[in-house]
mmCIF file of C-alpha atoms and ligand atoms in Angstrom:
data_model
loop_
_atom_site.group_PDB
_atom_site.id
_atom_site.type_symbol
_atom_site.label_atom_id
_atom_site.label_comp_id
_atom_site.label_asym_id
_atom_site.label_seq_id
_atom_site.Cartn_x
_atom_site.Cartn_y
_atom_site.Cartn_z
ATOM 1 C CA UNK A 1 0.008 -0.116 -0.138
ATOM 2 C CA UNK A 2 2.836 2.514 0.573
ATOM 3 C CA UNK A 3 4.468 1.902 -2.606
ATOM 4 C CA UNK A 4 1.327 2.530 -4.390
ATOM 5 C CA UNK A 5 0.873 5.610 -2.497
ATOM 6 C CA UNK A 6 4.518 6.846 -3.374
ATOM 7 C CA UNK A 7 4.283 6.106 -7.078
ATOM 8 C CA UNK A 8 0.757 8.106 -7.665
ATOM 9 C CA UNK A 9 0.847 10.835 -9.793
ATOM 10 C CA UNK A 10 -1.697 12.841 -7.428
ATOM 11 C CA UNK A 11 -2.155 12.109 -3.787
ATOM 12 C CA UNK A 12 -5.370 12.974 -1.759
ATOM 13 C CA UNK A 13 -5.255 14.830 1.620
ATOM 14 C CA UNK A 14 -5.779 11.319 3.383
ATOM 15 C CA UNK A 15 -2.867 9.925 1.396
ATOM 16 C CA UNK A 16 -0.655 12.898 2.435
ATOM 17 C CA UNK A 17 -1.758 12.070 6.096
ATOM 18 C CA UNK A 18 -0.930 8.540 5.737
ATOM 19 C CA UNK A 19 2.539 9.426 4.529
ATOM 20 C CA UNK A 20 3.121 12.498 7.076
ATOM 21 C CA UNK A 21 2.249 10.186 9.904
ATOM 22 C CA UNK A 22 4.577 7.077 9.158
ATOM 23 C CA UNK A 23 6.481 6.241 12.204
ATOM 24 C CA UNK A 24 8.170 3.018 11.007
ATOM 25 C CA UNK A 25 12.168 3.886 10.279
ATOM 26 C CA UNK A 26 12.003 1.581 7.313
ATOM 27 C CA UNK A 27 8.751 3.117 5.612
ATOM 28 C CA UNK A 28 10.137 6.707 6.389
ATOM 29 C CA UNK A 29 13.301 5.700 4.566
ATOM 30 C CA UNK A 30 11.182 4.508 1.517
ATOM 31 C CA UNK A 31 9.448 7.889 1.500
ATOM 32 C CA UNK A 32 12.883 9.989 1.778
ATOM 33 C CA UNK A 33 14.286 7.858 -1.028
ATOM 34 C CA UNK A 34 11.308 8.323 -3.325
ATOM 35 C CA UNK A 35 11.564 12.234 -2.784
ATOM 36 C CA UNK A 36 15.191 11.799 -3.530
ATOM 37 C CA UNK A 37 14.496 10.330 -6.861
ATOM 38 C CA UNK A 38 11.729 12.886 -7.851
ATOM 39 C CA UNK A 39 14.181 15.489 -6.794
ATOM 40 C CA UNK A 40 16.897 13.871 -8.918
ATOM 41 C CA UNK A 41 14.443 13.789 -11.929
ATOM 42 C CA UNK A 42 12.909 17.181 -11.689
ATOM 43 C CA UNK A 43 15.961 19.195 -10.403
ATOM 44 C CA UNK A 44 18.791 17.173 -11.154
ATOM 45 C CA UNK A 45 22.028 16.728 -8.963
ATOM 46 C CA UNK A 46 22.741 20.437 -8.527
ATOM 47 C CA UNK A 47 22.227 22.390 -5.294
ATOM 48 C CA UNK A 48 21.499 25.972 -5.840
ATOM 49 C CA UNK A 49 22.725 28.676 -2.943
ATOM 50 C CA UNK A 50 20.929 31.630 -2.104
ATOM 51 C CA UNK A 51 22.857 34.174 0.046
ATOM 52 C CA UNK A 52 20.967 35.764 2.500
ATOM 53 C CA UNK A 53 21.462 39.206 3.719
ATOM 54 C CA UNK A 54 19.387 40.254 6.891
ATOM 55 C CA UNK A 55 19.410 43.891 6.375
ATOM 56 C CA UNK A 56 17.455 44.749 9.463
ATOM 57 C CA UNK A 57 16.017 43.177 12.621
ATOM 58 C CA UNK A 58 13.421 45.753 13.284
ATOM 59 C CA UNK A 59 9.810 44.298 12.722
ATOM 60 C CA UNK A 60 6.515 46.265 13.185
ATOM 61 C CA UNK A 61 4.595 42.982 13.528
ATOM 62 C CA UNK A 62 4.278 40.722 16.714
ATOM 63 C CA UNK A 63 4.038 37.306 15.384
ATOM 64 C CA UNK A 64 3.967 35.019 18.631
ATOM 65 C CA UNK A 65 6.675 32.430 17.621
ATOM 66 C CA UNK A 66 9.219 35.099 16.302
ATOM 67 C CA UNK A 67 12.333 36.535 18.481
ATOM 68 C CA UNK A 68 11.993 39.774 16.124
ATOM 69 C CA UNK A 69 8.493 40.572 17.188
ATOM 70 C CA UNK A 70 7.783 44.361 18.012
ATOM 71 C CA UNK A 71 7.277 43.487 21.828
ATOM 72 C CA UNK A 72 10.918 41.738 22.366
ATOM 73 C CA UNK A 73 12.313 44.828 23.948
ATOM 74 C CA UNK A 74 15.448 42.802 24.915
ATOM 75 C CA UNK A 75 16.792 42.089 21.475
ATOM 76 C CA UNK A 76 19.396 44.657 20.153
ATOM 77 C CA UNK A 77 17.940 46.268 16.985
ATOM 78 C CA UNK A 78 19.885 46.866 13.872
ATOM 79 C CA UNK A 79 19.484 48.414 10.121
ATOM 80 C CA UNK A 80 22.358 47.909 7.681
ATOM 81 C CA UNK A 81 23.210 50.711 5.629
ATOM 82 C CA UNK A 82 22.709 50.539 1.517
ATOM 83 C CA UNK A 83 26.473 50.909 1.242
ATOM 84 C CA UNK A 84 27.090 47.812 3.731
ATOM 85 C CA UNK A 85 24.118 45.909 1.845
ATOM 86 C CA UNK A 86 25.520 46.720 -1.778
ATOM 87 C CA UNK A 87 29.096 45.702 -0.416
ATOM 88 C CA UNK A 88 27.905 42.381 1.069
ATOM 89 C CA UNK A 89 25.899 41.436 -2.030
ATOM 90 C CA UNK A 90 29.030 41.934 -4.171
ATOM 91 C CA UNK A 91 31.234 39.701 -1.757
ATOM 92 C CA UNK A 92 28.375 36.825 -2.016
ATOM 93 C CA UNK A 93 28.658 36.832 -6.035
ATOM 94 C CA UNK A 94 32.222 36.869 -5.842
ATOM 95 C CA UNK A 95 31.854 33.667 -3.574
ATOM 96 C CA UNK A 96 30.112 32.161 -6.822
ATOM 97 C CA UNK A 97 26.525 32.486 -5.430
ATOM 98 C CA UNK A 98 23.959 34.111 -7.707
ATOM 99 C CA UNK A 99 20.985 34.579 -5.930
ATOM 100 C CA UNK A 100 21.069 37.358 -3.040
ATOM 101 C CA UNK A 101 18.115 37.577 -0.819
ATOM 102 C CA UNK A 102 17.465 40.614 1.074
ATOM 103 C CA UNK A 103 15.581 39.757 4.194
ATOM 104 C CA UNK A 104 14.141 41.798 7.172
ATOM 105 C CA UNK A 105 11.211 42.013 9.427
ATOM 106 C CA UNK A 106 8.356 44.332 8.371
ATOM 107 C CA UNK A 107 10.453 47.462 8.378
ATOM 108 C CA UNK A 108 9.135 50.557 6.581
ATOM 109 C CA UNK A 109 12.282 52.330 7.003
ATOM 110 C CA UNK A 110 13.198 50.508 4.005
ATOM 111 C CA UNK A 111 10.930 52.139 1.793
ATOM 112 C CA UNK A 112 10.149 51.872 -2.004
ATOM 113 C CA UNK A 113 13.075 53.941 -3.026
ATOM 114 C CA UNK A 114 15.440 52.676 -0.883
ATOM 115 C CA UNK A 115 14.845 49.111 -1.782
ATOM 116 C CA UNK A 116 14.695 50.402 -5.613
ATOM 117 C CA UNK A 117 17.837 51.813 -5.223
ATOM 118 C CA UNK A 118 19.681 48.518 -3.319
ATOM 119 C CA UNK A 119 17.956 46.274 -5.916
ATOM 120 C CA UNK A 120 19.429 48.711 -9.080
ATOM 121 C CA UNK A 121 22.857 49.164 -7.546
ATOM 122 C CA UNK A 122 23.145 45.372 -6.783
ATOM 123 C CA UNK A 123 22.092 44.413 -10.334
ATOM 124 C CA UNK A 124 24.645 46.805 -11.603
ATOM 125 C CA UNK A 125 27.552 45.599 -9.791
ATOM 126 C CA UNK A 126 26.702 41.697 -9.903
ATOM 127 C CA UNK A 127 25.261 39.184 -12.245
ATOM 128 C CA UNK A 128 22.694 37.953 -9.609
ATOM 129 C CA UNK A 129 19.091 37.063 -9.068
ATOM 130 C CA UNK A 130 17.161 38.999 -6.252
ATOM 131 C CA UNK A 131 14.960 37.586 -3.729
ATOM 132 C CA UNK A 132 13.094 40.021 -1.400
ATOM 133 C CA UNK A 133 11.674 38.742 1.907
ATOM 134 C CA UNK A 134 10.627 41.786 3.393
ATOM 135 C CA UNK A 135 7.088 40.735 5.035
ATOM 136 C CA UNK A 136 3.822 42.032 3.756
ATOM 137 C CA UNK A 137 4.219 45.232 1.814
ATOM 138 C CA UNK A 138 2.012 47.616 -0.412
ATOM 139 C CA UNK A 139 1.269 46.263 -3.649
ATOM 140 C CA UNK A 140 2.526 49.549 -4.998
ATOM 141 C CA UNK A 141 5.960 48.870 -3.357
ATOM 142 C CA UNK A 142 5.706 45.155 -4.799
ATOM 143 C CA UNK A 143 5.175 46.782 -8.227
ATOM 144 C CA UNK A 144 7.831 49.465 -8.089
ATOM 145 C CA UNK A 145 10.737 46.712 -6.902
ATOM 146 C CA UNK A 146 9.770 44.385 -9.518
ATOM 147 C CA UNK A 147 10.200 47.354 -12.232
ATOM 148 C CA UNK A 148 13.151 48.122 -10.491
ATOM 149 C CA UNK A 149 14.713 44.484 -11.002
ATOM 150 C CA UNK A 150 13.571 42.166 -8.315
ATOM 151 C CA UNK A 151 13.212 38.710 -9.127
ATOM 152 C CA UNK A 152 11.434 36.651 -6.464
ATOM 153 C CA UNK A 153 9.496 37.444 -3.315
ATOM 154 C CA UNK A 154 9.436 35.093 -0.249
ATOM 155 C CA UNK A 155 6.452 35.361 2.064
ATOM 156 C CA UNK A 156 5.725 32.200 3.997
ATOM 157 C CA UNK A 157 2.149 31.637 4.961
ATOM 158 C CA UNK A 158 3.135 29.835 7.889
ATOM 159 C CA UNK A 159 0.139 27.863 8.564
ATOM 160 C CA UNK A 160 -2.858 27.144 6.239
ATOM 161 C CA UNK A 161 -5.336 26.990 9.287
ATOM 162 C CA UNK A 162 -7.229 30.166 9.246
ATOM 163 C CA UNK A 163 -7.922 30.142 13.065
ATOM 164 C CA UNK A 164 -4.144 29.285 13.794
ATOM 165 C CA UNK A 165 -3.037 31.808 11.743
ATOM 166 C CA UNK A 166 -4.827 34.437 13.422
ATOM 167 C CA UNK A 167 -3.615 33.251 17.177
ATOM 168 C CA UNK A 168 -0.234 33.327 15.694
ATOM 169 C CA UNK A 169 -0.346 36.821 13.883
ATOM 170 C CA UNK A 170 -3.055 39.133 15.705
ATOM 171 C CA UNK A 171 -3.440 41.684 13.107
ATOM 172 C CA UNK A 172 -2.727 39.986 10.137
ATOM 173 C CA UNK A 173 -5.402 37.633 8.015
ATOM 174 C CA UNK A 174 -4.552 34.563 6.154
ATOM 175 C CA UNK A 175 -6.822 35.843 3.266
ATOM 176 C CA UNK A 176 -4.755 38.937 3.015
ATOM 177 C CA UNK A 177 -1.133 36.784 3.004
ATOM 178 C CA UNK A 178 -2.800 34.680 0.178
ATOM 179 C CA UNK A 179 -3.855 37.855 -1.847
ATOM 180 C CA UNK A 180 -0.114 39.334 -1.365
ATOM 181 C CA UNK A 181 1.278 35.933 -2.967
ATOM 182 C CA UNK A 182 -1.511 35.637 -5.739
ATOM 183 C CA UNK A 183 -0.772 39.525 -6.568
ATOM 184 C CA UNK A 184 2.960 39.069 -6.481
ATOM 185 C CA UNK A 185 2.905 36.076 -8.883
ATOM 186 C CA UNK A 186 0.462 37.894 -11.174
ATOM 187 C CA UNK A 187 3.100 40.824 -11.905
ATOM 188 C CA UNK A 188 5.711 38.265 -12.560
ATOM 189 C CA UNK A 189 7.682 37.459 -9.202
ATOM 190 C CA UNK A 190 8.862 33.977 -8.670
ATOM 191 C CA UNK A 191 7.241 33.273 -5.480
ATOM 192 C CA UNK A 192 8.186 31.230 -2.515
ATOM 193 C CA UNK A 193 5.879 30.435 0.481
ATOM 194 C CA UNK A 194 5.850 27.660 3.055
ATOM 195 C CA UNK A 195 5.091 26.685 6.699
ATOM 196 C CA UNK A 196 6.579 26.287 10.025
ATOM 197 C CA UNK A 197 6.529 22.514 11.291
ATOM 198 C CA UNK A 198 5.586 21.591 14.895
ATOM 199 C CA UNK A 199 3.686 24.951 15.933
ATOM 200 C CA UNK A 200 1.965 24.639 19.065
ATOM 201 C CA UNK A 201 -1.705 23.591 18.212
ATOM 202 C CA UNK A 202 -0.846 22.263 14.830
ATOM 203 C CA UNK A 203 -2.063 19.029 13.512
ATOM 204 C CA UNK A 204 -0.905 16.511 11.066
ATOM 205 C CA UNK A 205 -4.116 17.403 9.078
ATOM 206 C CA UNK A 206 -2.731 21.159 9.172
ATOM 207 C CA UNK A 207 0.352 20.318 7.498
ATOM 208 C CA UNK A 208 -1.339 18.421 4.924
ATOM 209 C CA UNK A 209 -3.317 21.339 4.028
ATOM 210 C CA UNK A 210 -0.302 23.615 4.177
ATOM 211 C CA UNK A 211 1.103 21.288 1.375
ATOM 212 C CA UNK A 212 -1.886 21.380 -0.367
ATOM 213 C CA UNK A 213 -2.082 25.021 -0.415
ATOM 214 C CA UNK A 214 1.482 25.226 -1.812
ATOM 215 C CA UNK A 215 0.230 23.069 -4.828
ATOM 216 C CA UNK A 216 -2.852 25.590 -5.073
ATOM 217 C CA UNK A 217 -0.427 28.612 -5.181
ATOM 218 C CA UNK A 218 1.684 27.284 -7.829
ATOM 219 C CA UNK A 219 4.730 28.192 -5.608
ATOM 220 C CA UNK A 220 8.401 28.260 -7.669
ATOM 221 C CA UNK A 221 9.847 27.570 -4.016
ATOM 222 C CA UNK A 222 8.142 25.811 -1.192
ATOM 223 C CA UNK A 223 9.983 26.071 2.474
ATOM 224 C CA UNK A 224 9.502 23.938 5.698
ATOM 225 C CA UNK A 225 11.236 24.376 8.782
ATOM 226 C CA UNK A 226 10.915 23.268 12.204
ATOM 227 C CA UNK A 227 9.386 26.057 14.638
ATOM 228 C CA UNK A 228 11.923 26.614 17.110
ATOM 229 C CA UNK A 229 10.810 28.229 20.476
ATOM 230 C CA UNK A 230 12.314 31.578 20.938
ATOM 231 C CA UNK A 231 13.061 33.214 24.471
ATOM 232 C CA UNK A 232 11.127 36.482 25.392
ATOM 233 C CA UNK A 233 8.307 35.784 23.150
ATOM 234 C CA UNK A 234 4.789 34.164 24.289
ATOM 235 C CA UNK A 235 5.479 30.719 22.640
ATOM 236 C CA UNK A 236 8.997 30.550 24.528
ATOM 237 C CA UNK A 237 7.846 27.400 26.777
ATOM 238 C CA UNK A 238 6.348 25.185 23.886
ATOM 239 C CA UNK A 239 8.204 22.306 22.713
ATOM 240 C CA UNK A 240 10.142 22.905 19.504
ATOM 241 C CA UNK A 241 9.172 20.904 16.218
ATOM 242 C CA UNK A 242 10.843 17.769 15.313
ATOM 243 C CA UNK A 243 13.455 17.081 12.546
ATOM 244 C CA UNK A 244 11.665 13.984 11.766
ATOM 245 C CA UNK A 245 8.357 15.664 11.038
ATOM 246 C CA UNK A 246 10.059 18.395 9.030
ATOM 247 C CA UNK A 247 11.936 15.850 6.608
ATOM 248 C CA UNK A 248 8.567 13.833 6.427
ATOM 249 C CA UNK A 249 6.732 17.049 5.202
ATOM 250 C CA UNK A 250 9.402 18.288 2.683
ATOM 251 C CA UNK A 251 9.676 14.641 1.391
ATOM 252 C CA UNK A 252 5.856 14.821 0.794
ATOM 253 C CA UNK A 253 5.963 18.347 -0.607
ATOM 254 C CA UNK A 254 8.616 17.017 -3.190
ATOM 255 C CA UNK A 255 6.126 13.949 -4.174
ATOM 256 C CA UNK A 256 3.174 16.255 -4.084
ATOM 257 C CA UNK A 257 4.593 19.580 -5.753
ATOM 258 C CA UNK A 258 7.032 17.968 -8.087
ATOM 259 C CA UNK A 259 8.864 20.678 -10.317
ATOM 260 C CA UNK A 260 9.604 23.109 -7.241
ATOM 261 C CA UNK A 261 12.654 24.388 -5.079
ATOM 262 C CA UNK A 262 12.735 23.175 -1.822
ATOM 263 C CA UNK A 263 15.441 24.385 0.683
ATOM 264 C CA UNK A 264 17.033 22.317 3.404
ATOM 265 C CA UNK A 265 16.416 25.084 5.854
ATOM 266 C CA UNK A 266 18.947 26.431 8.613
ATOM 267 C CA UNK A 267 16.129 25.851 11.300
ATOM 268 C CA UNK A 268 16.236 22.225 10.129
ATOM 269 C CA UNK A 269 20.396 22.428 10.602
ATOM 270 C CA UNK A 270 20.206 24.094 14.088
ATOM 271 C CA UNK A 271 17.979 21.236 15.577
ATOM 272 C CA UNK A 272 19.796 18.314 13.963
ATOM 273 C CA UNK A 273 23.619 18.211 13.377
ATOM 274 C CA UNK A 274 23.020 16.696 10.140
ATOM 275 C CA UNK A 275 20.018 18.400 8.997
ATOM 276 C CA UNK A 276 21.054 19.810 5.803
ATOM 277 C CA UNK A 277 22.598 16.617 4.708
ATOM 278 C CA UNK A 278 19.027 15.067 5.694
ATOM 279 C CA UNK A 279 17.264 17.396 3.890
ATOM 280 C CA UNK A 280 18.974 17.314 0.759
ATOM 281 C CA UNK A 281 18.420 13.282 0.837
ATOM 282 C CA UNK A 282 14.706 13.866 1.506
ATOM 283 C CA UNK A 283 13.824 16.113 -1.589
ATOM 284 C CA UNK A 284 15.885 19.399 -1.221
ATOM 285 C CA UNK A 285 17.824 20.969 -3.862
ATOM 286 C CA UNK A 286 18.286 24.504 -2.439
ATOM 287 C CA UNK A 287 20.439 25.823 0.746
ATOM 288 C CA UNK A 288 19.991 29.192 1.763
ATOM 289 C CA UNK A 289 23.155 30.364 3.901
ATOM 290 C CA UNK A 290 23.071 33.541 5.853
ATOM 291 C CA UNK A 291 25.723 35.662 4.832
ATOM 292 C CA UNK A 292 24.848 38.774 7.006
ATOM 293 C CA UNK A 293 28.247 40.402 8.107
ATOM 294 C CA UNK A 294 29.337 40.858 11.541
ATOM 295 C CA UNK A 295 28.484 42.565 14.018
ATOM 296 C CA UNK A 296 24.662 42.040 12.809
ATOM 297 C CA UNK A 297 24.525 38.360 12.055
ATOM 298 C CA UNK A 298 24.380 37.320 15.773
ATOM 299 C CA UNK A 299 21.250 39.865 16.148
ATOM 300 C CA UNK A 300 18.831 38.425 13.790
ATOM 301 C CA UNK A 301 17.484 35.982 16.198
ATOM 302 C CA UNK A 302 14.085 34.682 14.936
ATOM 303 C CA UNK A 303 15.143 31.586 17.197
ATOM 304 C CA UNK A 304 17.975 31.036 19.185
ATOM 305 C CA UNK A 305 21.366 29.620 18.715
ATOM 306 C CA UNK A 306 21.108 29.608 14.772
ATOM 307 C CA UNK A 307 23.765 27.497 13.257
ATOM 308 C CA UNK A 308 26.557 29.360 12.141
ATOM 309 C CA UNK A 309 25.559 32.657 13.613
ATOM 310 C CA UNK A 310 28.869 33.388 15.425
ATOM 311 C CA UNK A 311 30.924 31.812 12.411
ATOM 312 C CA UNK A 312 32.765 33.924 9.902
ATOM 313 C CA UNK A 313 30.463 33.866 6.608
ATOM 314 C CA UNK A 314 33.154 32.830 4.053
ATOM 315 C CA UNK A 315 34.289 30.201 6.220
ATOM 316 C CA UNK A 316 30.936 28.636 6.973
ATOM 317 C CA UNK A 317 30.143 28.876 3.219
ATOM 318 C CA UNK A 318 33.214 26.900 2.244
ATOM 319 C CA UNK A 319 32.265 24.310 5.033
ATOM 320 C CA UNK A 320 28.790 24.208 3.691
ATOM 321 C CA UNK A 321 30.247 23.591 0.176
ATOM 322 C CA UNK A 322 32.081 20.756 1.621
ATOM 323 C CA UNK A 323 29.100 19.150 3.188
ATOM 324 C CA UNK A 324 27.247 19.454 -0.013
ATOM 325 C CA UNK A 325 29.958 17.760 -2.139
ATOM 326 C CA UNK A 326 30.382 14.879 0.446
ATOM 327 C CA UNK A 327 26.952 13.860 -0.230
ATOM 328 C CA UNK A 328 27.950 13.534 -4.227
ATOM 329 C CA UNK A 329 26.016 16.859 -5.270
ATOM 330 C CA UNK A 330 27.388 19.673 -7.028
ATOM 331 C CA UNK A 331 26.812 23.339 -6.043
ATOM 332 C CA UNK A 332 25.231 25.019 -9.122
ATOM 333 C CA UNK A 333 26.762 27.899 -10.901
ATOM 334 C CA UNK A 334 23.429 29.332 -12.262
ATOM 335 C CA UNK A 335 20.833 31.494 -10.782
ATOM 336 C CA UNK A 336 18.490 28.616 -10.335
ATOM 337 C CA UNK A 337 15.177 30.335 -11.494
ATOM 338 C CA UNK A 338 12.046 28.552 -11.164
ATOM 339 C CA UNK A 339 11.942 25.080 -12.541
ATOM 340 C CA UNK A 340 8.558 25.833 -14.085
ATOM 341 C CA UNK A 341 10.055 28.734 -16.197
ATOM 342 C CA UNK A 342 12.929 26.440 -17.673
ATOM 343 C CA UNK A 343 10.324 24.192 -18.598
ATOM 344 C CA UNK A 344 8.224 26.801 -20.167
ATOM 345 C CA UNK A 345 11.460 27.928 -21.966
ATOM 346 C CA UNK A 346 12.238 24.620 -23.528
ATOM 347 C CA UNK A 347 8.860 23.791 -24.825
HETATM 348 S S1 LIG B 401 7.704 36.416 11.516
HETATM 349 FE FE1 LIG B 401 8.502 38.077 10.354
HETATM 350 S S2 LIG B 401 6.982 39.723 10.334
HETATM 351 FE FE2 LIG B 401 6.634 37.975 12.237
HETATM 352 S S3 LIG B 401 7.437 39.229 13.689
HETATM 353 FE FE3 LIG B 401 9.011 37.628 12.792
HETATM 354 S S4 LIG B 401 10.099 39.241 11.437
HETATM 355 FE FE4 LIG B 401 8.160 40.243 12.084
#
């Protein structure tokens, strides 16, 4: 029965729940192997690196699980200057990484003009794709940044359960987040979204809905990372999510979503010492190293003890490359655009 489900073209919600509920290690390995086979079929052996620059840890929102939430007064806040950001982007492209991710909390200081300036300057100096991960912003801003040259937008939905979404986010609504993702796609962004695994009150049914929502949104990248409880947040005393359930979710997502980029997240690597290797062997084809420079990198504390946050970014990238190559995989020298776009271009 397991083999039948693993080889089906389309999975029902019940079948997704069956796979997510596998608790026998041999069955789980079958799931990971099938996801790995499909990753090879749809994405090949190459691993795409996306270099993240955390440009500001200031945020106007108050998501209950996040260490950057506005009410966390214990965190030392920072904003990088435009010059620092442009210089970091140039250094990242010199490392042979061809996607720059500009990431921050919802910080309106980085307005339409500043972000447009950064996109223009980075594109002048480096041949890279630019992903923006700046939270929910206005539709006008999204449009302006697309015209300025942004390629992709990453906006995680975090949970497909409307009631849980409202519990986690207070002011924000799931319907609004989905409208933003649809708008971003409609104006030509490659879009990334995804959810957190192991959030308080979340069920296996919710995770199945997360995967199905990613399918409905026709994502170019789907990211699933474990919830890690963060001090000085309302959820500080909850248990963190597990690496096992996160890996099962990634594997099922590969089987359901097929031609999509899936990262082996830093959060997974934080809760499991070989989380990246396990993720890359369970359907993932992307790694997103944090290349924020000192002194800022240790203060982007969405969750505590982020793997590598005290390491020199250049040294940690070299060690990451070795870990990927030790799996027999190759680091891509391309931008790693949407697999769906590549497909459309070849037909
Ligand atoms: S998850 Fe994002 S929007 Fe929410 S508090 Fe953290 S940085 Fe801000």
